[in-house]
mmCIF file of C-alpha atoms and ligand atoms in Angstrom:
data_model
loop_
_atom_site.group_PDB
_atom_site.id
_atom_site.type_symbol
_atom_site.label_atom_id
_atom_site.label_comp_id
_atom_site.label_asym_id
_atom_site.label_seq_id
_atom_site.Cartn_x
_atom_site.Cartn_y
_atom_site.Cartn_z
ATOM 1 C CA UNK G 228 8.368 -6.972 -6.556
ATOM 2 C CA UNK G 229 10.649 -9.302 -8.033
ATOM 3 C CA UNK G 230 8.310 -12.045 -8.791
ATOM 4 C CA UNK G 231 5.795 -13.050 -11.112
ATOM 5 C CA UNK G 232 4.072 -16.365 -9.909
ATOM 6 C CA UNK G 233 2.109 -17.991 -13.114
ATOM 7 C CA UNK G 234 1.639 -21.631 -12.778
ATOM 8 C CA UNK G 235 2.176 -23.654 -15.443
ATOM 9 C CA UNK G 236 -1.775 -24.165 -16.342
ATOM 10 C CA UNK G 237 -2.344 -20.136 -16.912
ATOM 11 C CA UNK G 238 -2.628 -18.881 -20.077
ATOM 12 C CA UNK G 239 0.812 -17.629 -21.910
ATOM 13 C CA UNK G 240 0.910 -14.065 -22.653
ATOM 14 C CA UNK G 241 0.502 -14.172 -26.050
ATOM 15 C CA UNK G 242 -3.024 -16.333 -26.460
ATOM 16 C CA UNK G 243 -4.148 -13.464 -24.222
ATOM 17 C CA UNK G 244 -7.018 -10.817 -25.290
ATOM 18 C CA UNK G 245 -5.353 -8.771 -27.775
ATOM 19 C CA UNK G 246 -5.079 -4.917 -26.112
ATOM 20 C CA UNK G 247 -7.465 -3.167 -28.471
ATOM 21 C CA UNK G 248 -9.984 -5.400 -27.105
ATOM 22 C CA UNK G 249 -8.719 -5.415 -23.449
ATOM 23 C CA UNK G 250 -8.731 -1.384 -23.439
ATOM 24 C CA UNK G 251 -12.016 -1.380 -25.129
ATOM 25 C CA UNK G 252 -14.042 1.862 -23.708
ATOM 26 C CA UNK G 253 -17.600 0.348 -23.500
ATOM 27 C CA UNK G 254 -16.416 -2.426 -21.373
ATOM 28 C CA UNK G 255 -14.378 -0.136 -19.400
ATOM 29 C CA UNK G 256 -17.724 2.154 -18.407
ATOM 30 C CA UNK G 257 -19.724 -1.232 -17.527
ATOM 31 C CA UNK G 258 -17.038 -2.907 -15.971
ATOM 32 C CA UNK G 259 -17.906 -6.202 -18.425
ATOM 33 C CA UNK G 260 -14.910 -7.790 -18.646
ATOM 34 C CA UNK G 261 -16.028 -10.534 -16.856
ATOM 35 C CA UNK G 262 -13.896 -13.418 -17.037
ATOM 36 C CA UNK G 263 -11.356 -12.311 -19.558
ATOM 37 C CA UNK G 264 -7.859 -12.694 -18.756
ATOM 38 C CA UNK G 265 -5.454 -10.118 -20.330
ATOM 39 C CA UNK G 266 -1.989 -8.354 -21.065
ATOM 40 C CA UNK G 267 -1.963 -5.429 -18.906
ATOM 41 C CA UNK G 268 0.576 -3.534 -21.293
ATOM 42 C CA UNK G 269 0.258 -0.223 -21.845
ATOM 43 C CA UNK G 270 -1.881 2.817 -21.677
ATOM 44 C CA UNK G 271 -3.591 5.066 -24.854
ATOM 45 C CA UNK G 272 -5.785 8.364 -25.336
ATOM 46 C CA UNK G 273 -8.453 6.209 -25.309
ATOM 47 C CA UNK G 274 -7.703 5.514 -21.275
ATOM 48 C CA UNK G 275 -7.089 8.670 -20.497
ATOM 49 C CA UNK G 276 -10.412 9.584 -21.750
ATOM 50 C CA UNK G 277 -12.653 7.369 -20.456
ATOM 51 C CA UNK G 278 -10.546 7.864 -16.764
ATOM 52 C CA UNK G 279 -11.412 12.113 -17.205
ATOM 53 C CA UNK G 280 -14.953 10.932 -18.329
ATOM 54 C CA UNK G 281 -15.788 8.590 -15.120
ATOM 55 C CA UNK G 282 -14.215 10.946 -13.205
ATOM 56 C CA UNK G 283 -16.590 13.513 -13.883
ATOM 57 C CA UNK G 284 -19.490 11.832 -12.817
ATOM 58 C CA UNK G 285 -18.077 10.954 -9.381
ATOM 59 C CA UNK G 286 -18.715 12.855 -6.762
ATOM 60 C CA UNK G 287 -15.861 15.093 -5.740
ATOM 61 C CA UNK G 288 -13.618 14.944 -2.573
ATOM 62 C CA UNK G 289 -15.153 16.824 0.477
ATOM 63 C CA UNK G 290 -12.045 17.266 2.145
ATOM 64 C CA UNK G 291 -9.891 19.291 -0.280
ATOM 65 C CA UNK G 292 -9.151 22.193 2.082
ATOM 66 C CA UNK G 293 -7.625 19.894 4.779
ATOM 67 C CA UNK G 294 -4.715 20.105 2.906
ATOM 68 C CA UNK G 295 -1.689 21.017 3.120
ATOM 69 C CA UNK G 296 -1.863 19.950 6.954
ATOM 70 C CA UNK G 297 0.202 21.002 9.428
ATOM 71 C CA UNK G 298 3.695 19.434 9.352
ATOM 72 C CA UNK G 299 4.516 17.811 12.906
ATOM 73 C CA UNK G 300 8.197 18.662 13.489
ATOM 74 C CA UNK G 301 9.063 15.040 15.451
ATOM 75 C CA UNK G 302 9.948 13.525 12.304
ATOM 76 C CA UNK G 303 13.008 14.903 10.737
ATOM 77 C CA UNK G 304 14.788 13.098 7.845
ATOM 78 C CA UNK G 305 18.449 12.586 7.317
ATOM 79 C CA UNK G 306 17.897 13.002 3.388
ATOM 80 C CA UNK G 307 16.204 15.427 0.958
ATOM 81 C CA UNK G 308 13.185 14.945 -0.085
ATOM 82 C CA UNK G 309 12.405 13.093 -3.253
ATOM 83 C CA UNK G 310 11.191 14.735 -6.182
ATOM 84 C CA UNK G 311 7.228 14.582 -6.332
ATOM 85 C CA UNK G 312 6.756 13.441 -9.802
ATOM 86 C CA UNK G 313 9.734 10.770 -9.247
ATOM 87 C CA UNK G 314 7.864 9.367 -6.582
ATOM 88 C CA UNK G 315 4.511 9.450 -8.852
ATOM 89 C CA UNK G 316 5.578 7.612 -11.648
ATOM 90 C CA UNK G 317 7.364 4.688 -10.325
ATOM 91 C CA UNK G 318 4.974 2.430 -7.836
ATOM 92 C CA UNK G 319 3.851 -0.710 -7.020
ATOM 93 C CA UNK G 320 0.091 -1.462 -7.433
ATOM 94 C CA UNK G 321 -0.658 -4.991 -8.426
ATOM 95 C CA UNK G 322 -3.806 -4.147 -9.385
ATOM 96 C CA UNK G 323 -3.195 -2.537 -12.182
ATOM 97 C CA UNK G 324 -0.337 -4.329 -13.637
ATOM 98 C CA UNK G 325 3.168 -5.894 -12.212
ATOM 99 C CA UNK G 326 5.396 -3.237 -13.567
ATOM 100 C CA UNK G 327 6.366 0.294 -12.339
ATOM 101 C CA UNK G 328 4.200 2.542 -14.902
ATOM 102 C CA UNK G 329 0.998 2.185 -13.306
ATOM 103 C CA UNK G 330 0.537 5.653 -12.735
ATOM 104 C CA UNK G 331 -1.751 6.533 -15.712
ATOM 105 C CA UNK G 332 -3.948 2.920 -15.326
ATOM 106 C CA UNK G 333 -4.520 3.946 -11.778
ATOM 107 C CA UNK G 334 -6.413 7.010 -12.653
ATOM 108 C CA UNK G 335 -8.863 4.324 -13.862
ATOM 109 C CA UNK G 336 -9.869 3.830 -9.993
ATOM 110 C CA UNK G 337 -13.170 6.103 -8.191
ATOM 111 C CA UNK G 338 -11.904 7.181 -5.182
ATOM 112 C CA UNK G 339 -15.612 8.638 -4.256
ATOM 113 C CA UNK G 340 -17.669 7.197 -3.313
ATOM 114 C CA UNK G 341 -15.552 5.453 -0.597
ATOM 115 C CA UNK G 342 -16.009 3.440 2.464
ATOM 116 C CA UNK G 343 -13.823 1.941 5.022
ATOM 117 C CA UNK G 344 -15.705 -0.716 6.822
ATOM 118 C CA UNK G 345 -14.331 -0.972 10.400
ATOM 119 C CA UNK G 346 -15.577 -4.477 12.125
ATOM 120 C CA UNK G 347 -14.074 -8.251 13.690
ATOM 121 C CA UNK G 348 -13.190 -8.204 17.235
ATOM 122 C CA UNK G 349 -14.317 -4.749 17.895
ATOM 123 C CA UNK G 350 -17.046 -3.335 20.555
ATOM 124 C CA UNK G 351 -18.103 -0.639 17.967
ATOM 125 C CA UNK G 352 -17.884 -1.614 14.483
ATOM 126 C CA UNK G 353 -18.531 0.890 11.770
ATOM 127 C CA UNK G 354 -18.561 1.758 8.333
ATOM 128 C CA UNK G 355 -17.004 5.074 7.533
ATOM 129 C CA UNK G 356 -17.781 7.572 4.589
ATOM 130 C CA UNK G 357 -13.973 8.512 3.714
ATOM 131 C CA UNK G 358 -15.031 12.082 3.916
ATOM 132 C CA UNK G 359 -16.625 12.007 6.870
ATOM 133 C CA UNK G 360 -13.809 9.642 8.602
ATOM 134 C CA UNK G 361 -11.016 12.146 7.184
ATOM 135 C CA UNK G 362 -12.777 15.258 8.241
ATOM 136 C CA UNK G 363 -13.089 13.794 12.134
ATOM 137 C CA UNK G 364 -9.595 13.194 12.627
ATOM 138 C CA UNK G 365 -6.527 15.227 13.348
ATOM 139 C CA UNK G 366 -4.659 15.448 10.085
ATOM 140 C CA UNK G 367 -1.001 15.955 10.073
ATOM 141 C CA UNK G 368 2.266 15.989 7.714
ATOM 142 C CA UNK G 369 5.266 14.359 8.659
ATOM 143 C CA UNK G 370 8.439 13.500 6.687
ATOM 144 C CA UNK G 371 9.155 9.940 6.504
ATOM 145 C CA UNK G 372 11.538 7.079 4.593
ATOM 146 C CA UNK G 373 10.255 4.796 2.547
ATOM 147 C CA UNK G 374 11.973 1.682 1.899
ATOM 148 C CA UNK G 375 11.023 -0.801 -0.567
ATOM 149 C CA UNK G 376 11.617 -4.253 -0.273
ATOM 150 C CA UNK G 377 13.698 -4.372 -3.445
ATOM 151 C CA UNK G 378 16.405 -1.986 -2.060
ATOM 152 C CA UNK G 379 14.356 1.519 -3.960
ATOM 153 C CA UNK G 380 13.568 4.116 -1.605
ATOM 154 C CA UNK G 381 12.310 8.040 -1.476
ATOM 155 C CA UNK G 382 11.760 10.263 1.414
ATOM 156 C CA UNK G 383 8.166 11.755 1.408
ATOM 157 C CA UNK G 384 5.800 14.050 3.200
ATOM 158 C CA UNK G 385 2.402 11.913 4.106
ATOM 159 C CA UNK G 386 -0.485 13.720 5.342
ATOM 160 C CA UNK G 387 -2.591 11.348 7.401
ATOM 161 C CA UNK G 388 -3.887 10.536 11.195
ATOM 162 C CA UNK G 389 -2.374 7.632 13.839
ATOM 163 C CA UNK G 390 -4.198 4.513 12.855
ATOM 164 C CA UNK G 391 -4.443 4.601 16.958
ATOM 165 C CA UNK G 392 -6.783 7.254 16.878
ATOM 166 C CA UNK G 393 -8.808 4.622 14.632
ATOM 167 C CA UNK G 394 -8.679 1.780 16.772
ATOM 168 C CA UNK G 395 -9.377 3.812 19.877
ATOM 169 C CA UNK G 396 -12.677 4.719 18.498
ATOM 170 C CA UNK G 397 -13.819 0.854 17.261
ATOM 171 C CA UNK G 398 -12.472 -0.515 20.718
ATOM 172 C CA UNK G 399 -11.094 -3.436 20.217
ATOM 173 C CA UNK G 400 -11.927 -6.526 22.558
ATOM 174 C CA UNK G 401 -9.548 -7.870 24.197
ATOM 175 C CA UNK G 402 -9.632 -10.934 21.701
ATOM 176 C CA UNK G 403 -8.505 -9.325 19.024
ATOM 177 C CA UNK G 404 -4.508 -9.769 18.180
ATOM 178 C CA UNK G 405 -3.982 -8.662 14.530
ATOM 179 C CA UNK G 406 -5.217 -5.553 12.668
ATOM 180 C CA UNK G 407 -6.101 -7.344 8.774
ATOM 181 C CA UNK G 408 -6.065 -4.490 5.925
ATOM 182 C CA UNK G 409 -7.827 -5.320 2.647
ATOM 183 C CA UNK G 410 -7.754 -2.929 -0.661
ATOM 184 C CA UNK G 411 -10.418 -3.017 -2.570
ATOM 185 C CA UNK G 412 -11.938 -5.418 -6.025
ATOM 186 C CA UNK G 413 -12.900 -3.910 -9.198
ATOM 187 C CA UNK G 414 -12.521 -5.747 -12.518
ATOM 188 C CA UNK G 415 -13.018 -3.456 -14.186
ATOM 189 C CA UNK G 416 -10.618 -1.300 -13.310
ATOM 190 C CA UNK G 417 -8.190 -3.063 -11.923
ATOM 191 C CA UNK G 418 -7.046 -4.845 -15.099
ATOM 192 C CA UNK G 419 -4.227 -7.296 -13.292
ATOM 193 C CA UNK G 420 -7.108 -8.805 -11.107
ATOM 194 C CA UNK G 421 -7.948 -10.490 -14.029
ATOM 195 C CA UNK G 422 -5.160 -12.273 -13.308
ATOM 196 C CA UNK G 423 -6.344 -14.834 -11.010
ATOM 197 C CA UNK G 424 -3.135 -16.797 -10.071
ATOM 198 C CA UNK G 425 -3.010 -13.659 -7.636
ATOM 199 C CA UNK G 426 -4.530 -14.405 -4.227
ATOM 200 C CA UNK G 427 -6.929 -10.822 -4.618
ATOM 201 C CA UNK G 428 -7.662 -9.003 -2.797
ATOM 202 C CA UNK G 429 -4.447 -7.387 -1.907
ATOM 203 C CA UNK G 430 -4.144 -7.938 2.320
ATOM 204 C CA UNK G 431 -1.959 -6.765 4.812
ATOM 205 C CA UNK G 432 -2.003 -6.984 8.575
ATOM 206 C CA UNK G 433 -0.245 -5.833 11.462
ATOM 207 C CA UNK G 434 -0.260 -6.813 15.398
ATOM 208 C CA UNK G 435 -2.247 -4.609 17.414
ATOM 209 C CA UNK G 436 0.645 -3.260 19.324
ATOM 210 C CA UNK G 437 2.638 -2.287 15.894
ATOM 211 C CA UNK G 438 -0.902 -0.698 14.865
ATOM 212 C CA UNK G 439 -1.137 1.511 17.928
ATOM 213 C CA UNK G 440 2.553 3.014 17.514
ATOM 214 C CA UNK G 441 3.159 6.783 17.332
ATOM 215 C CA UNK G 442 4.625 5.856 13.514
ATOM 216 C CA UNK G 443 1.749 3.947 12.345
ATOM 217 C CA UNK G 444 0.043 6.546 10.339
ATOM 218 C CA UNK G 445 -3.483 6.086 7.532
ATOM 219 C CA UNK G 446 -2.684 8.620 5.186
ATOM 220 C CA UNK G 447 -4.930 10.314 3.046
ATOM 221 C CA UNK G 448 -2.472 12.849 1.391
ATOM 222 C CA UNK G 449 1.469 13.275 -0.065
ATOM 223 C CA UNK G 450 3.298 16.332 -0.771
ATOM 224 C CA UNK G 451 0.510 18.694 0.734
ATOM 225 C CA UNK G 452 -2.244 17.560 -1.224
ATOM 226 C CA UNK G 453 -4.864 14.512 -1.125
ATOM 227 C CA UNK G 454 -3.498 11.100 -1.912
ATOM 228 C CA UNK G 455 -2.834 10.480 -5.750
ATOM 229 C CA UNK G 456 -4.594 7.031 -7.036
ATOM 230 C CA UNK G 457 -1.296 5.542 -7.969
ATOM 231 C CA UNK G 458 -0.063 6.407 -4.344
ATOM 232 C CA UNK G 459 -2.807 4.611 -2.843
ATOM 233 C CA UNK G 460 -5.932 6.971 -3.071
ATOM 234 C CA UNK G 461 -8.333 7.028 -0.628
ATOM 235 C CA UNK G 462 -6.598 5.812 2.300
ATOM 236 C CA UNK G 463 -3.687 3.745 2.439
ATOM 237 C CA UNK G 464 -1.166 2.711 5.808
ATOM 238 C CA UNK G 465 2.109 3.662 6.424
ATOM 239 C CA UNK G 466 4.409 1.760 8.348
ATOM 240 C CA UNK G 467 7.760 3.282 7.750
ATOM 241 C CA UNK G 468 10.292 0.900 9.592
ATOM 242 C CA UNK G 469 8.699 -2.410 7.318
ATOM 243 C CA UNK G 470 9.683 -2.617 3.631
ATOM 244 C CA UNK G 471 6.677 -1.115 1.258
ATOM 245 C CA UNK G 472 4.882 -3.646 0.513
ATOM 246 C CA UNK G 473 2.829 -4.075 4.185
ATOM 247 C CA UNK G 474 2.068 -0.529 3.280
ATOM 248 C CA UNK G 475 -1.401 -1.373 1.601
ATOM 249 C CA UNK G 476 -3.461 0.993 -0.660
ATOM 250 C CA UNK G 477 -6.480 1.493 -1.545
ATOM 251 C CA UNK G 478 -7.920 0.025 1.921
ATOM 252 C CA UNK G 479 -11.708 -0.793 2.046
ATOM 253 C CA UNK G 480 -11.897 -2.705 5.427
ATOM 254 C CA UNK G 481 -9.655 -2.965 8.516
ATOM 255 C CA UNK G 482 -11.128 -6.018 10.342
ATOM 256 C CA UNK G 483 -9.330 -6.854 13.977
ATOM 257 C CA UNK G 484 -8.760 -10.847 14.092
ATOM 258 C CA UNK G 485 -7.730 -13.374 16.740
ATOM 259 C CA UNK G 486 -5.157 -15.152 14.007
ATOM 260 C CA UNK G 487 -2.555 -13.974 12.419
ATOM 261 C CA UNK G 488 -3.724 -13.578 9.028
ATOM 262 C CA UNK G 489 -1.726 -14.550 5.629
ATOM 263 C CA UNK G 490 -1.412 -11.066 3.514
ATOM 264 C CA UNK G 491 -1.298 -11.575 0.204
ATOM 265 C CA UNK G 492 2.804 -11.705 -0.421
ATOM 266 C CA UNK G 493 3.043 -13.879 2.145
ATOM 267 C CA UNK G 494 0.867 -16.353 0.387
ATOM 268 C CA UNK G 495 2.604 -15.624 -3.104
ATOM 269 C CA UNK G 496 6.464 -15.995 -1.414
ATOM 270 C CA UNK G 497 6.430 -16.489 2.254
ATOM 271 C CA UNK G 498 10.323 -17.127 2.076
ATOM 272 C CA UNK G 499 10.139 -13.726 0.389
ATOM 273 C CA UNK G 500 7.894 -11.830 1.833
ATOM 274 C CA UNK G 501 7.599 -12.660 5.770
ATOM 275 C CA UNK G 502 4.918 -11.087 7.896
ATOM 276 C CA UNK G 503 7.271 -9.340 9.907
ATOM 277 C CA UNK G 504 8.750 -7.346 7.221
ATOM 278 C CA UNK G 505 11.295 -4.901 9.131
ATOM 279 C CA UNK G 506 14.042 -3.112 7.458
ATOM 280 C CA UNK G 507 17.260 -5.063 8.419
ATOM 281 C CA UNK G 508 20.043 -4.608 6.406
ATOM 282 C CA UNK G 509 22.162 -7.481 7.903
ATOM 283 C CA UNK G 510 19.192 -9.937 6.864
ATOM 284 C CA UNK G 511 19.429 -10.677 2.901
ATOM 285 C CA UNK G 512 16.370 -11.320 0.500
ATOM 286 C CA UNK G 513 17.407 -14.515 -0.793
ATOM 287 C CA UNK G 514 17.464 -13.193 -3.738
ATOM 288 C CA UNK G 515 19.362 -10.236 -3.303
ATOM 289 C CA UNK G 516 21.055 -7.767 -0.768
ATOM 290 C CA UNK G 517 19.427 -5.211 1.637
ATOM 291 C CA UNK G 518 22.932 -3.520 3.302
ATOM 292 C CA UNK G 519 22.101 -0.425 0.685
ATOM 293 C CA UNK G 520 19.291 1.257 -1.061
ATOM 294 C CA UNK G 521 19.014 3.728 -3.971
ATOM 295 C CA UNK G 522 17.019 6.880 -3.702
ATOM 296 C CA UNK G 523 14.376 7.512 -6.361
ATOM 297 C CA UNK G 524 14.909 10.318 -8.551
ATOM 298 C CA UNK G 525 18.993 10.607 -7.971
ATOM 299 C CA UNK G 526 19.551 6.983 -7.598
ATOM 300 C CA UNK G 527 21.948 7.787 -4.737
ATOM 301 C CA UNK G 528 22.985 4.885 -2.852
ATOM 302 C CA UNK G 529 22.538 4.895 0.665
ATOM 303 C CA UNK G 530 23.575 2.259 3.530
ATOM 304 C CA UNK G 531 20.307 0.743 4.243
ATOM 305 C CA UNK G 532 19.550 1.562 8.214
ATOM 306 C CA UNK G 533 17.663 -0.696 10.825
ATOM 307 C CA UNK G 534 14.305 -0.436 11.188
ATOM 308 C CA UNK G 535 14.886 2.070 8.735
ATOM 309 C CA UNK G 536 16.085 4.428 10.893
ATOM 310 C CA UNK G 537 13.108 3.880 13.542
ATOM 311 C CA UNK G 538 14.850 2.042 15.983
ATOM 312 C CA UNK G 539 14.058 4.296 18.604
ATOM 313 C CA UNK G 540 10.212 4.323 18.469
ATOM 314 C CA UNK G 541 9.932 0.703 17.530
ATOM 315 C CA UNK G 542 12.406 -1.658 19.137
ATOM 316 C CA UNK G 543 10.877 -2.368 22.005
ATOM 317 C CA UNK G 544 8.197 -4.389 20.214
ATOM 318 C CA UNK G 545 10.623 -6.596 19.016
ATOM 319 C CA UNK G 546 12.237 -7.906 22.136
ATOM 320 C CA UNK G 547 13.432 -11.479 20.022
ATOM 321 C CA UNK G 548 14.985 -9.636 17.530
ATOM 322 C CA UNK G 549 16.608 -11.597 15.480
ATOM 323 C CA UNK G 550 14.028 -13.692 14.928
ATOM 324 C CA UNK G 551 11.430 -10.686 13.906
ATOM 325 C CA UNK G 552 13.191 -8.459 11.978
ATOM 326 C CA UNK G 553 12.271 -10.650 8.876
ATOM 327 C CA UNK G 554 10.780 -13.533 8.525
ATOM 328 C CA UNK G 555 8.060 -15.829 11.074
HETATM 329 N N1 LIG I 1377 -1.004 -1.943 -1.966
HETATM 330 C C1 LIG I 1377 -1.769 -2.560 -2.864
HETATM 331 N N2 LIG I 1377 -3.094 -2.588 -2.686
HETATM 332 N N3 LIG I 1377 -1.249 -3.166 -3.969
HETATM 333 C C2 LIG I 1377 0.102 -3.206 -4.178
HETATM 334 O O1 LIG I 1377 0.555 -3.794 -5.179
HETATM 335 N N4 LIG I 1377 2.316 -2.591 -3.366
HETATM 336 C C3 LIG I 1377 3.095 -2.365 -2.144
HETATM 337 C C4 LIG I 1377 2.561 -1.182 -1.338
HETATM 338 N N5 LIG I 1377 1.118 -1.230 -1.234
HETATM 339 C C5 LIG I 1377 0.943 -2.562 -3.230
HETATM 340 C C6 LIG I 1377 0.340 -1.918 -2.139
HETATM 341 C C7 LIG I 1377 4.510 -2.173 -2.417
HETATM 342 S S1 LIG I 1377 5.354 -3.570 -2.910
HETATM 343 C C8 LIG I 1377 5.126 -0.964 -2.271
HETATM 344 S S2 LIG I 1377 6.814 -0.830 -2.399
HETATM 345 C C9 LIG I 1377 4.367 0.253 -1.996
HETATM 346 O O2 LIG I 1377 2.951 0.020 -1.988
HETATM 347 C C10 LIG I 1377 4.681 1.314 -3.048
HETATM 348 O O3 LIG I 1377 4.061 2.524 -2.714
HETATM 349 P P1 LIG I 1377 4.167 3.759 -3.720
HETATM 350 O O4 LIG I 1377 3.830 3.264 -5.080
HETATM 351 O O5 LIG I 1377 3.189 4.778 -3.229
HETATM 352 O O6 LIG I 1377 5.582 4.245 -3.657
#
């Protein structure tokens, strides 16, 4: 995103830990970085190594024959798709640094173990192995838009389940309003979380009733195969009429809340970045446009559509429109 909050007390960029240091392997493997606050610019052989290295000793994804899953032919697109390795190379993921290339520092996270602890307002909290959660759940593909807050977009396959199928199984009491996502903390890994003029961990949350929707899918998988760390590996939500960035990664609890909680954006720019979030191409940033969007990979332009072209399935939620499509 567009913005780089650093208040004037943080330390400038050049007094930082020199990169030599910051990428140092030993500290890597321990996670000992402790309190150090760094440049997180750029990647060497060194990283690479150490990411192959702590990747062997983790165990290995049990779910690797789930995929590809069966595509469910409801969701069309009025695009073509965008080019896998375009789509891999240019993300968002705080976490590991405020740029686009975080592709190759991402491989730095585990995904295994994983666990997605399910609890709040909820009649059957649980904590779920991510293999045994994705292996008990009806995995499907479907074609989707993606559309960025800051007008880039691609059109993907996701393999995942209905977050509905989720929240039937906790039952929710009838307390609970909001649906809070959180991704996970590591240090070590996550080199930008050494930043701590973010408000970490990453958050996101959604009302109940936009969590049970046919679109709202937890996906676990894109372009037929299991979820790449950069994309959001182990589990991350997809909300495709809401700009990307309520689209959390990397989620380690889903807790079900009576308040509406403040996701991290919100507390970084709430003028910004509004809770509501839904693609509306009449309603300016106020920084910049949203009538059009350009398509990753062929940097097409496209008129930007409302809801992002979900109008149909989602409307209805949003009977005082104008006021939600946004901000609140
Ligand atoms: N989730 C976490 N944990 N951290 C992030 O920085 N960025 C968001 C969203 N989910 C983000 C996140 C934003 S701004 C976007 S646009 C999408 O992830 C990008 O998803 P992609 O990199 O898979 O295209």
């Amino acid at each position: 995103m567009h913005y780089h909050p650093r208040p004037a007390w943080a330390i400038p960029e050049h007094e930082a830990t020199p990169e030599s240091v910051f990428f140092n392997r030993r500290a890597f493997l321990k996670g000992s970085l402790g309190a150090a606050a760094g440049g997180v610019v750029g990647v060497g052989s060194t990283l690479t190594a150490t990411a192959e290295a702590a990747d062997k000793e983790a165990p290995k994804d049990q779910t690797l024959d789930m995929y590809p899953a069966k595509r469910n032919p409801a969701f069309t697109l009025d695009r073509p798709l965008t080019n896998a390795e375009e789509a891999a190379k240019f993300n968002n993921f705080y976490e590991f640094g405020p740029v686009k290339t975080i592709s190759l520092l991402a491989q730095r996270l585990n995904t295994r173990p994983w666990t997605v602890k399910v609890h709040g307002l909820v009649n059957k909290p649980k904590t779920f192995d991510i293999d045994d959660l994705i292996r008990s759940m009806p995995l499907e593909e479907r074609l989707y838009r993606f559309r960025c807050v800051e007008a880039w977009a691609m059109a993907v396959p996701w393999t995942g389940f209905p977050l509905a199928e989720l929240i039937k199984r906790v039952e929710p009491a009838s307390e609970a309003k909001y649906i809070k996502m959180t991704t996970f903390v590591d240090r070590s890994v996550a080199l930008n979380q050494l930043r701590f003029w973010y408000p970490w961990p990453y958050t996101e949350a959604l009302t109940i009733e936009e969590g049970m929707n046919e679109l709202t899918l937890l996906a676990t998988g894109i372009y037929g195969k299991p979820m790449p760390k950069q994309h959001g590996a182990p589990i991350r939500l997809v909300v495709p009429w809401k700009y990307g960035f309520k689209n959390i990664k990397s989620i380690v609890a889903i807790e079900f809340v009576k308040e509406r909680p403040k996701t991290f954006w919100e507390e970084l720019g709430p003028n910004e970045y509004g809770f509501w979030a839904n693609v509306n191409p009449n309603f300016s940033h106020p920084r910049w446009s949203q009538a059009e969007e350009r398509m990753l990979g062929t940097d097409e332009k496209r008129a930007t559509l409302i809801f992002n072209g979900y109008e149909t399935w989602v409307a209805s939620m949003y009977p005082d429109l104008k006021n939600r499509l946004y901000f609140m």
